[in-house]
Tab-separated table of C-alpha atoms in Angstrom:
chain	number	residue	atom	x	y	z
A	288	MET	CA	15.391	288.495	132.367
A	289	ARG	CA	14.048	292.032	132.216
A	290	ILE	CA	10.397	292.623	133.055
A	291	ALA	CA	8.932	296.093	132.607
A	292	VAL	CA	5.823	297.144	134.533
A	293	LEU	CA	3.842	299.927	132.921
A	294	SER	CA	0.461	301.624	132.765
A	295	GLY	CA	-1.195	304.481	130.933
A	296	LYS	CA	-1.638	306.573	134.048
A	297	GLY	CA	-0.216	307.004	137.536
A	298	GLY	CA	-1.698	305.264	140.554
A	299	THR	CA	-2.725	301.988	138.935
A	300	GLY	CA	-0.248	299.893	140.910
A	301	LYS	CA	2.969	299.722	138.866
A	302	THR	CA	5.157	300.254	141.878
A	303	LEU	CA	3.062	297.911	144.063
A	304	ILE	CA	3.523	295.117	141.535
A	305	ALA	CA	7.151	295.812	140.604
A	306	VAL	CA	8.263	296.124	144.243
A	307	ASN	CA	6.412	293.008	145.388
A	308	LEU	CA	7.502	290.865	142.434
A	309	ALA	CA	11.118	291.879	143.042
A	310	SER	CA	10.715	291.040	146.743
A	311	ALA	CA	9.073	287.693	146.022
A	312	ALA	CA	12.093	286.506	144.000
A	313	LYS	CA	15.071	284.778	145.614
A	314	THR	CA	17.328	287.542	144.366
A	315	SER	CA	16.459	290.314	141.973
A	316	ALA	CA	17.119	293.819	140.782
A	317	TYR	CA	14.560	296.618	140.932
A	318	ILE	CA	15.059	299.662	138.711
A	319	ASP	CA	12.912	302.735	139.231
A	320	CYS	CA	12.665	304.481	135.849
A	321	ASP	CA	9.906	306.824	137.017
A	322	VAL	CA	12.601	309.481	137.294
A	323	GLU	CA	10.211	312.402	137.731
A	324	GLU	CA	8.854	310.977	140.945
A	325	PRO	CA	10.581	307.724	141.881
A	326	ASN	CA	8.980	306.101	144.907
A	327	GLY	CA	10.154	302.475	144.919
A	328	HIS	CA	12.966	303.444	147.300
A	329	LEU	CA	10.370	304.487	149.881
A	330	PHE	CA	9.350	300.811	150.119
A	331	PHE	CA	12.787	299.239	149.870
A	332	LYS	CA	14.654	301.746	152.033
A	333	PRO	CA	17.909	300.559	150.425
A	334	GLU	CA	21.176	300.630	152.340
A	335	GLY	CA	24.745	301.321	151.291
A	336	ILE	CA	23.632	303.914	148.774
A	337	GLU	CA	26.039	305.020	146.090
A	338	GLU	CA	25.207	308.029	143.971
A	339	ALA	CA	26.329	309.157	140.547
A	340	GLU	CA	25.403	312.415	138.871
A	341	ILE	CA	24.061	312.300	135.331
A	342	ALA	CA	25.019	315.075	132.943
A	343	ILE	CA	24.057	315.930	129.389
A	344	LYS	CA	26.139	317.888	126.889
A	345	ILE	CA	25.184	321.451	126.045
A	346	PRO	CA	27.060	323.969	123.849
A	347	SER	CA	29.361	326.647	125.164
A	348	VAL	CA	30.708	329.474	123.002
A	349	SER	CA	34.143	331.018	122.783
A	350	GLU	CA	33.345	334.631	121.905
A	351	GLU	CA	36.819	335.311	120.471
A	352	LEU	CA	36.358	332.552	117.892
A	353	CYS	CA	32.713	333.231	116.954
A	354	SER	CA	32.441	335.018	113.614
A	355	GLY	CA	28.695	335.588	113.819
A	356	CYS	CA	27.883	333.403	110.805
A	357	ARG	CA	24.734	332.107	112.545
A	358	ILE	CA	24.982	328.604	111.104
A	359	CYS	CA	24.299	327.258	114.601
A	360	VAL	CA	21.297	329.586	115.085
A	361	ASP	CA	19.747	328.462	111.799
A	362	PHE	CA	20.559	324.801	112.416
A	363	CYS	CA	18.921	324.444	115.842
A	364	LYS	CA	15.397	323.048	115.443
A	365	PHE	CA	14.599	324.016	119.015
A	366	ASN	CA	15.855	327.611	118.656
A	367	ALA	CA	18.168	327.243	121.626
A	368	LEU	CA	20.545	329.830	120.168
A	369	ALA	CA	20.161	333.501	119.231
A	370	TYR	CA	22.700	335.960	117.875
A	371	ILE	CA	22.119	339.449	119.246
A	372	LYS	CA	24.375	342.497	119.025
A	373	GLY	CA	27.436	340.506	118.045
A	374	LYS	CA	26.986	337.923	120.796
A	375	LEU	CA	25.712	334.361	120.767
A	376	LYS	CA	23.092	333.595	123.418
A	377	ILE	CA	22.529	329.973	124.417
A	378	PHE	CA	19.361	328.796	126.178
A	379	ASP	CA	20.490	325.743	128.131
A	380	GLU	CA	17.023	324.519	129.058
A	381	VAL	CA	15.792	324.696	125.453
A	382	CYS	CA	18.768	322.658	124.165
A	383	HIS	CA	18.037	318.980	123.418
A	384	SER	CA	21.740	317.999	123.375
A	385	CYS	CA	21.890	316.903	119.747
A	386	GLY	CA	25.389	318.351	119.335
A	387	GLY	CA	24.644	319.656	115.834
A	388	CYS	CA	25.672	323.257	116.506
A	389	VAL	CA	29.110	322.117	117.686
A	390	LEU	CA	29.576	319.902	114.601
A	391	PHE	CA	28.539	322.613	112.128
A	392	CYS	CA	30.439	325.586	113.586
A	393	PRO	CA	33.039	326.465	110.905
A	394	GLU	CA	35.136	328.476	113.396
A	395	LYS	CA	35.197	325.741	116.068
A	396	ALA	CA	33.852	328.383	118.424
A	397	LEU	CA	31.406	325.980	120.064
A	398	SER	CA	32.394	323.212	122.438
A	399	GLU	CA	30.384	320.916	124.684
A	400	LYS	CA	30.121	321.250	128.408
A	401	ASP	CA	28.397	319.080	130.999
A	402	LYS	CA	25.115	320.053	132.570
A	403	VAL	CA	23.945	317.911	135.485
A	404	ILE	CA	20.250	316.975	135.114
A	405	GLY	CA	19.868	314.422	137.881
A	406	LYS	CA	21.368	311.365	139.488
A	407	VAL	CA	21.269	307.605	139.863
A	408	GLN	CA	21.244	305.941	143.294
A	409	ARG	CA	22.114	302.310	143.940
A	410	GLY	CA	21.640	300.388	147.157
A	411	VAL	CA	20.573	297.047	148.567
A	412	SER	CA	17.391	295.996	150.371
A	413	ASP	CA	17.717	292.354	151.570
A	414	ASN	CA	17.381	290.227	148.417
A	415	VAL	CA	16.875	293.159	146.062
A	416	ALA	CA	19.458	295.417	144.383
A	417	VAL	CA	17.661	298.747	144.139
A	418	SER	CA	18.446	301.398	141.499
A	419	THR	CA	16.673	304.738	141.404
A	420	GLY	CA	16.797	307.463	138.767
A	421	ILE	CA	16.150	311.017	139.900
A	422	LEU	CA	15.571	313.863	137.434
A	423	ASN	CA	16.085	317.402	138.719
A	424	THR	CA	12.949	319.547	138.760
A	425	GLY	CA	12.429	321.585	135.597
A	426	GLU	CA	14.616	319.476	133.296
A	427	ALA	CA	13.123	318.648	129.919
A	428	SER	CA	13.729	314.907	129.631
A	429	GLY	CA	14.592	311.962	131.848
A	430	VAL	CA	15.730	309.811	128.925
A	431	PRO	CA	19.506	310.228	129.619
A	432	ILE	CA	18.969	309.032	133.206
A	433	ILE	CA	16.965	305.983	132.098
A	434	LYS	CA	19.661	305.119	129.543
A	435	LYS	CA	22.226	305.149	132.349
A	436	LEU	CA	19.994	303.065	134.656
A	437	LEU	CA	19.442	300.364	132.047
A	438	ASN	CA	22.921	300.261	130.531
A	439	ASN	CA	24.602	299.272	133.715
A	440	SER	CA	26.844	296.265	133.580
A	441	MET	CA	25.565	295.257	137.030
A	442	ILE	CA	22.382	294.090	135.351
A	443	GLU	CA	23.133	290.642	134.045
A	444	GLU	CA	20.987	288.681	131.667
A	445	GLU	CA	20.277	285.972	134.212
A	446	THR	CA	19.288	288.368	137.005
A	447	LEU	CA	15.556	288.848	137.350
A	448	THR	CA	15.140	292.590	136.819
A	449	LEU	CA	11.930	294.505	137.439
A	450	ILE	CA	11.730	297.816	135.611
A	451	ASP	CA	9.245	300.197	137.222
A	452	CYS	CA	8.250	302.488	134.329
A	453	PRO	CA	7.002	306.066	134.351
A	454	PRO	CA	3.257	306.431	133.690
A	455	GLY	CA	1.962	307.063	130.173
A	456	SER	CA	3.375	306.084	126.804
A	457	ALA	CA	5.820	308.896	125.975
A	458	CYS	CA	9.568	308.814	125.157
A	459	ILE	CA	10.669	307.978	128.697
A	460	VAL	CA	8.376	304.932	128.762
A	461	MET	CA	9.671	303.786	125.360
A	462	GLU	CA	13.229	304.119	126.662
A	463	SER	CA	12.279	302.098	129.758
A	464	ILE	CA	10.769	299.144	127.864
A	465	LYS	CA	13.197	299.101	124.919
A	466	GLU	CA	15.389	296.324	126.307
A	467	ALA	CA	12.662	294.514	128.253
A	468	ASP	CA	11.977	290.828	127.566
A	469	TYR	CA	8.416	291.113	128.777
A	470	CYS	CA	5.914	293.844	129.680
A	471	ILE	CA	3.343	293.687	132.457
A	472	LEU	CA	0.493	296.149	131.886
A	473	VAL	CA	-1.350	297.176	135.030
A	474	ALA	CA	-4.983	298.212	134.662
A	475	GLU	CA	-7.781	299.552	136.822
A	476	PRO	CA	-11.377	298.277	136.496
A	477	THR	CA	-12.843	301.494	135.084
A	478	LEU	CA	-13.566	302.963	131.624
A	479	PHE	CA	-10.750	305.420	132.251
A	480	GLY	CA	-8.579	302.420	133.108
A	481	VAL	CA	-9.468	300.841	129.759
A	482	HIS	CA	-8.477	304.011	127.902
A	483	ASN	CA	-5.090	304.026	129.632
A	484	LEU	CA	-4.622	300.302	129.106
A	485	GLN	CA	-5.320	300.776	125.407
A	486	MET	CA	-2.537	303.401	125.179
A	487	VAL	CA	0.143	301.155	126.657
A	488	HIS	CA	-1.194	298.140	124.818
A	489	GLU	CA	-0.681	299.968	121.515
A	490	LEU	CA	2.815	300.898	122.655
A	491	VAL	CA	3.939	297.363	123.527
A	492	LYS	CA	2.484	296.063	120.268
A	493	LEU	CA	4.399	298.756	118.380
A	494	PHE	CA	7.583	297.614	120.136
A	495	ASP	CA	6.669	293.996	119.478
A	496	LYS	CA	7.030	293.110	123.165
A	497	PRO	CA	5.448	290.019	124.650
A	498	HIS	CA	3.003	291.233	127.268
A	499	GLY	CA	0.222	290.416	129.678
A	500	VAL	CA	-2.136	292.319	131.960
A	501	VAL	CA	-2.527	292.400	135.721
A	502	LEU	CA	-5.997	293.602	136.684
A	503	ASN	CA	-5.601	295.596	139.882
A	504	LYS	CA	-8.196	296.835	142.387
A	505	CYS	CA	-10.730	294.268	141.173
A	506	LEU	CA	-14.260	294.592	142.544
A	507	GLU	CA	-17.318	292.374	142.355
A	508	GLY	CA	-19.201	292.693	139.075
A	509	GLU	CA	-18.219	293.878	135.650
A	510	ASN	CA	-14.594	294.854	134.954
A	511	PRO	CA	-14.250	296.995	131.793
A	512	ALA	CA	-10.495	296.350	131.668
A	513	GLU	CA	-11.113	292.594	131.750
A	514	ILE	CA	-13.684	292.876	128.956
A	515	PHE	CA	-11.115	294.837	126.913
A	516	CYS	CA	-8.511	292.066	127.450
A	517	LEU	CA	-10.982	289.367	126.391
A	518	GLU	CA	-12.031	291.316	123.299
A	519	LYS	CA	-8.444	292.006	122.253
A	520	ASP	CA	-7.265	288.530	123.242
A	521	ILE	CA	-4.692	289.864	125.697
A	522	LYS	CA	-3.251	287.459	128.261
A	523	ILE	CA	-4.520	288.120	131.794
A	524	LEU	CA	-1.679	287.274	134.187
A	525	GLY	CA	-3.539	287.856	137.396
A	526	ARG	CA	-6.193	289.682	139.361
A	527	ILE	CA	-5.527	291.645	142.518
A	528	ALA	CA	-8.603	292.371	144.585
A	529	PHE	CA	-9.545	295.807	145.869
A	530	ASP	CA	-8.130	294.914	149.259
A	531	ASN	CA	-8.106	297.253	152.228
A	532	GLU	CA	-5.344	295.310	153.996
A	533	LEU	CA	-3.031	295.373	150.966
A	534	GLY	CA	-3.811	299.051	150.409
A	535	THR	CA	-3.011	299.886	154.019
A	536	ILE	CA	0.322	298.025	153.985
A	537	ASN	CA	1.214	299.747	150.713
A	538	SER	CA	0.200	303.226	151.842
A	539	ASN	CA	2.448	302.819	154.878
A	540	ALA	CA	5.380	302.234	152.488
A	541	ARG	CA	5.749	298.609	153.581
A	542	ILE	CA	6.228	295.673	151.244
A	543	ALA	CA	3.284	293.262	151.378
A	544	VAL	CA	5.404	290.223	150.421
A	545	ARG	CA	7.701	290.845	153.401
A	546	GLU	CA	4.812	291.444	155.813
A	547	ASN	CA	2.374	288.665	155.178
A	548	GLU	CA	2.622	285.063	153.957
A	549	LYS	CA	-0.677	285.433	152.089
A	550	TYR	CA	0.752	288.159	149.869
A	551	LYS	CA	4.025	286.320	149.499
A	552	THR	CA	2.104	283.394	148.045
A	553	MET	CA	0.058	285.680	145.819
A	554	PHE	CA	2.997	287.562	144.301
A	555	SER	CA	5.192	284.434	144.102
A	556	SER	CA	2.565	282.740	141.995
A	557	LEU	CA	2.236	285.838	139.795
A	558	LEU	CA	6.018	285.904	139.392
A	559	GLN	CA	6.035	282.215	138.434
A	560	LYS	CA	3.368	282.823	135.870
A	561	VAL	CA	5.250	285.765	134.353
A	562	THR	CA	8.523	283.809	134.323
A	563	ARG	CA	6.796	280.944	132.511
A	564	GLU	CA	5.402	283.419	129.975
A	565	VAL	CA	8.858	284.865	129.335
A	566	HIS	CA	10.386	281.385	128.822
A	567	HIS	CA	7.494	280.436	126.603
A	568	GLU	CA	8.029	283.577	124.484
A	569	THR	CA	11.770	282.969	124.287
A	570	VAL	CA	11.238	279.413	123.083
A	571	ALA	CA	8.541	280.481	120.628
A	572	ASN	CA	10.764	283.168	119.153
A	573	SER	CA	14.025	281.255	118.911
B	205	MET	CA	11.756	354.811	115.320
B	206	LYS	CA	10.734	351.298	114.310
B	207	ILE	CA	8.138	349.390	116.276
B	208	ALA	CA	7.205	345.728	115.843
B	209	MET	CA	4.005	343.898	116.730
B	210	PRO	CA	2.568	340.406	116.217
B	211	VAL	CA	-0.464	340.607	113.909
B	212	ASP	CA	-3.087	338.222	112.511
B	213	ASP	CA	-3.138	339.464	108.881
B	214	LYS	CA	-0.993	341.301	106.353
B	215	PHE	CA	-3.005	344.537	106.057
B	216	MET	CA	-3.047	347.700	108.138
B	217	ASP	CA	-6.541	347.089	109.554
B	218	THR	CA	-5.319	343.864	111.116
B	219	SER	CA	-5.682	342.854	114.740
B	220	ILE	CA	-2.873	342.190	117.208
B	221	CYS	CA	-2.147	338.445	117.582
B	222	ILE	CA	-2.494	337.097	121.121
B	223	SER	CA	0.753	335.131	120.783
B	224	PHE	CA	4.158	336.700	120.185
B	225	GLY	CA	6.258	333.631	119.328
B	226	ARG	CA	3.571	331.825	117.326
B	227	THR	CA	2.025	334.810	115.531
B	228	PRO	CA	1.622	334.301	111.762
B	229	TYR	CA	3.017	337.774	110.857
B	230	PHE	CA	4.887	340.731	112.244
B	231	LEU	CA	4.157	344.330	111.357
B	232	ILE	CA	7.269	346.516	111.479
B	233	TYR	CA	6.094	350.131	111.500
B	234	ASP	CA	8.334	353.158	111.099
B	235	THR	CA	6.907	356.056	113.116
B	236	ASP	CA	9.002	358.594	111.168
B	237	THR	CA	8.083	357.555	107.606
B	238	LYS	CA	4.674	356.197	108.712
B	239	GLU	CA	5.262	353.078	106.625
B	240	GLY	CA	4.605	349.513	107.634
B	241	VAL	CA	6.190	346.279	106.418
B	242	PHE	CA	4.733	342.808	107.025
B	243	LEU	CA	6.972	339.831	107.717
B	244	ASP	CA	6.101	336.141	107.821
B	245	ASN	CA	6.997	334.692	111.208
B	246	SER	CA	9.291	331.757	110.468
B	247	ALA	CA	9.042	330.645	114.119
B	248	VAL	CA	5.336	329.821	113.862
B	249	ALA	CA	5.864	326.093	113.241
B	250	SER	CA	8.937	325.644	115.456
B	251	GLN	CA	9.226	322.481	117.548
B	252	GLY	CA	10.315	324.690	120.417
B	253	GLY	CA	11.848	328.034	121.253
B	254	ALA	CA	9.442	329.973	119.009
B	255	GLY	CA	9.740	333.053	121.209
B	256	ILE	CA	13.544	333.043	120.899
B	257	LYS	CA	13.380	332.839	117.120
B	258	ALA	CA	10.637	335.469	116.877
B	259	ALA	CA	12.689	337.834	119.055
B	260	GLN	CA	15.680	337.194	116.801
B	261	THR	CA	13.546	338.259	113.797
B	262	ILE	CA	12.449	341.451	115.569
B	263	SER	CA	16.069	342.228	116.438
B	264	ASP	CA	17.306	341.499	112.877
B	265	ASN	CA	14.731	343.950	111.523
B	266	LYS	CA	16.156	346.682	113.743
B	267	ALA	CA	13.010	347.342	115.730
B	268	ASP	CA	13.419	349.644	118.726
B	269	ALA	CA	10.252	348.556	120.497
B	270	LEU	CA	7.823	345.646	120.549
B	271	LEU	CA	4.091	346.047	121.204
B	272	THR	CA	2.597	342.759	122.374
B	273	PRO	CA	-0.182	341.488	124.648
B	274	ARG	CA	2.243	339.091	126.299
B	275	CYS	CA	5.770	337.756	126.152
B	276	GLY	CA	7.597	334.701	127.479
B	277	GLU	CA	10.783	334.836	129.519
B	278	ASN	CA	13.169	333.480	126.857
B	279	ALA	CA	11.889	335.950	124.265
B	280	ALA	CA	12.133	338.759	126.828
B	281	ASP	CA	15.724	337.713	127.512
B	282	VAL	CA	16.642	338.028	123.805
B	283	LEU	CA	14.777	341.348	123.467
B	284	LYS	CA	16.547	342.740	126.514
B	285	ALA	CA	19.942	341.799	125.074
B	286	ALA	CA	18.892	343.552	121.858
B	287	ASP	CA	17.816	346.692	123.800
B	288	ILE	CA	14.263	346.371	122.504
B	289	LYS	CA	11.662	347.731	124.922
B	290	ILE	CA	8.438	345.747	125.357
B	291	TYR	CA	5.110	347.596	125.624
B	292	LYS	CA	1.744	346.091	126.482
B	293	THR	CA	-0.926	346.441	123.800
B	294	GLN	CA	-4.408	347.773	124.612
B	295	GLY	CA	-7.377	346.341	122.744
B	296	THR	CA	-6.962	344.448	119.493
B	297	SER	CA	-6.472	347.013	116.684
B	298	ALA	CA	-2.926	347.389	115.330
B	299	ILE	CA	-3.493	350.970	114.199
B	300	ASP	CA	-5.006	352.020	117.545
B	301	ASN	CA	-1.960	350.585	119.277
B	302	ILE	CA	0.458	352.384	116.950
B	303	ASN	CA	-1.354	355.669	117.693
B	304	ALA	CA	-1.429	354.953	121.421
B	305	PHE	CA	2.317	354.211	121.358
B	306	VAL	CA	3.097	357.433	119.445
B	307	ASP	CA	0.989	359.366	121.979
B	308	GLY	CA	2.961	357.756	124.815
B	309	LYS	CA	-0.116	355.981	126.177
B	310	LEU	CA	1.204	352.391	126.243
B	311	SER	CA	2.918	351.150	129.366
B	312	VAL	CA	5.909	348.846	129.592
B	313	LEU	CA	4.960	345.146	129.779
B	314	GLU	CA	5.830	344.110	133.327
B	315	GLU	CA	4.409	340.634	133.362
B	316	ILE	CA	6.705	338.148	131.633
B	317	HIS	CA	5.224	334.636	131.673
B	318	ALA	CA	7.311	331.542	132.322
B	319	GLY	CA	6.557	330.213	128.851
B	320	PHE	CA	4.868	327.089	127.610
B	321	HIS	CA	8.043	325.320	126.569
B	322	LYS	CA	8.130	322.813	129.404
B	323	HIS	CA	4.521	321.693	129.404
B	324	GLY	CA	3.704	318.061	128.779
B	325	GLU	CA	7.245	317.091	127.927
B	326	LYS	CA	7.500	313.710	129.540
């Protein structure tokens, strides 16, 4: 069972919820897909870390074979190649690794070489198998790292897997939720929060993913995000209060579920509710 | 010698375009014959790497120098390989800049910006 946790902006509580749900389960896997700034590992402090580098393919030219026909230059939609004074120039960081230039070169002068863009770390924190994707600074896209994180054979269907998504609704978020069985949308009780919730809500509807909302940082009085859910008939999975104690535990990079029975009960019941929703959806769709 | 510049329109009274890679047209001016030719910039609607493609166009049209208000690092890289010197424009008139260049009053563009190609790509 794969559960993705997402939100339209950073700082709403994706990691708080993903980390604590994973910790509340008997055994689980936690996958940090926020590869630009992964922070789940700060809470889990996983041990026995194994690392693997992730590389993409970029073109490399053999100058002896290049005839200067410029088919590659004209083909590249991102203009990653230029042909100047009888020499092909390749801009690695502009290349999107489509491989087209290599396929079209009539002289077979182009071949593919690896370029490392980041890494994947795996470790264990008590009951949770922790995977973290890390994209090197300045690289264009974290999608290849997320693909590697989610295509691992270690993740079995029956394992409860929490996918901590990057913020927003761009390509890397789409890649992160693609294989998810269920999406938890985390929202803040502000108008800005509603705007961001709307973005991810449109995304999960587009992907036809069963989903529900967790309202985080709830205060007394009106909650615009809650009103939005009621208007749009979106399932509200739970409400987390604007809670100084929870905030303090979290800001000290500790896991609330492991610190305090009260939070263990709270997140266990949220996990049960989500699990029921997933089973319900599976039954309804089979 | 041939000089190139990004311009907003296809007539000699045109202004210099603030963008090199995404300019609508280039003016290629021959200082010997005093004739100018206007080119459409095919890089204007590129998904990325507009500066690289624009620099390729300048190089293919055998320009010896580029007059531009600014230039990104990838474009500058291509221009350098093509031995095309980059000069910083003054004011907005294309003709004034041509005259200033001929009189040796334009200075070499020192400031190469890091480009806009990585922004917002998440």
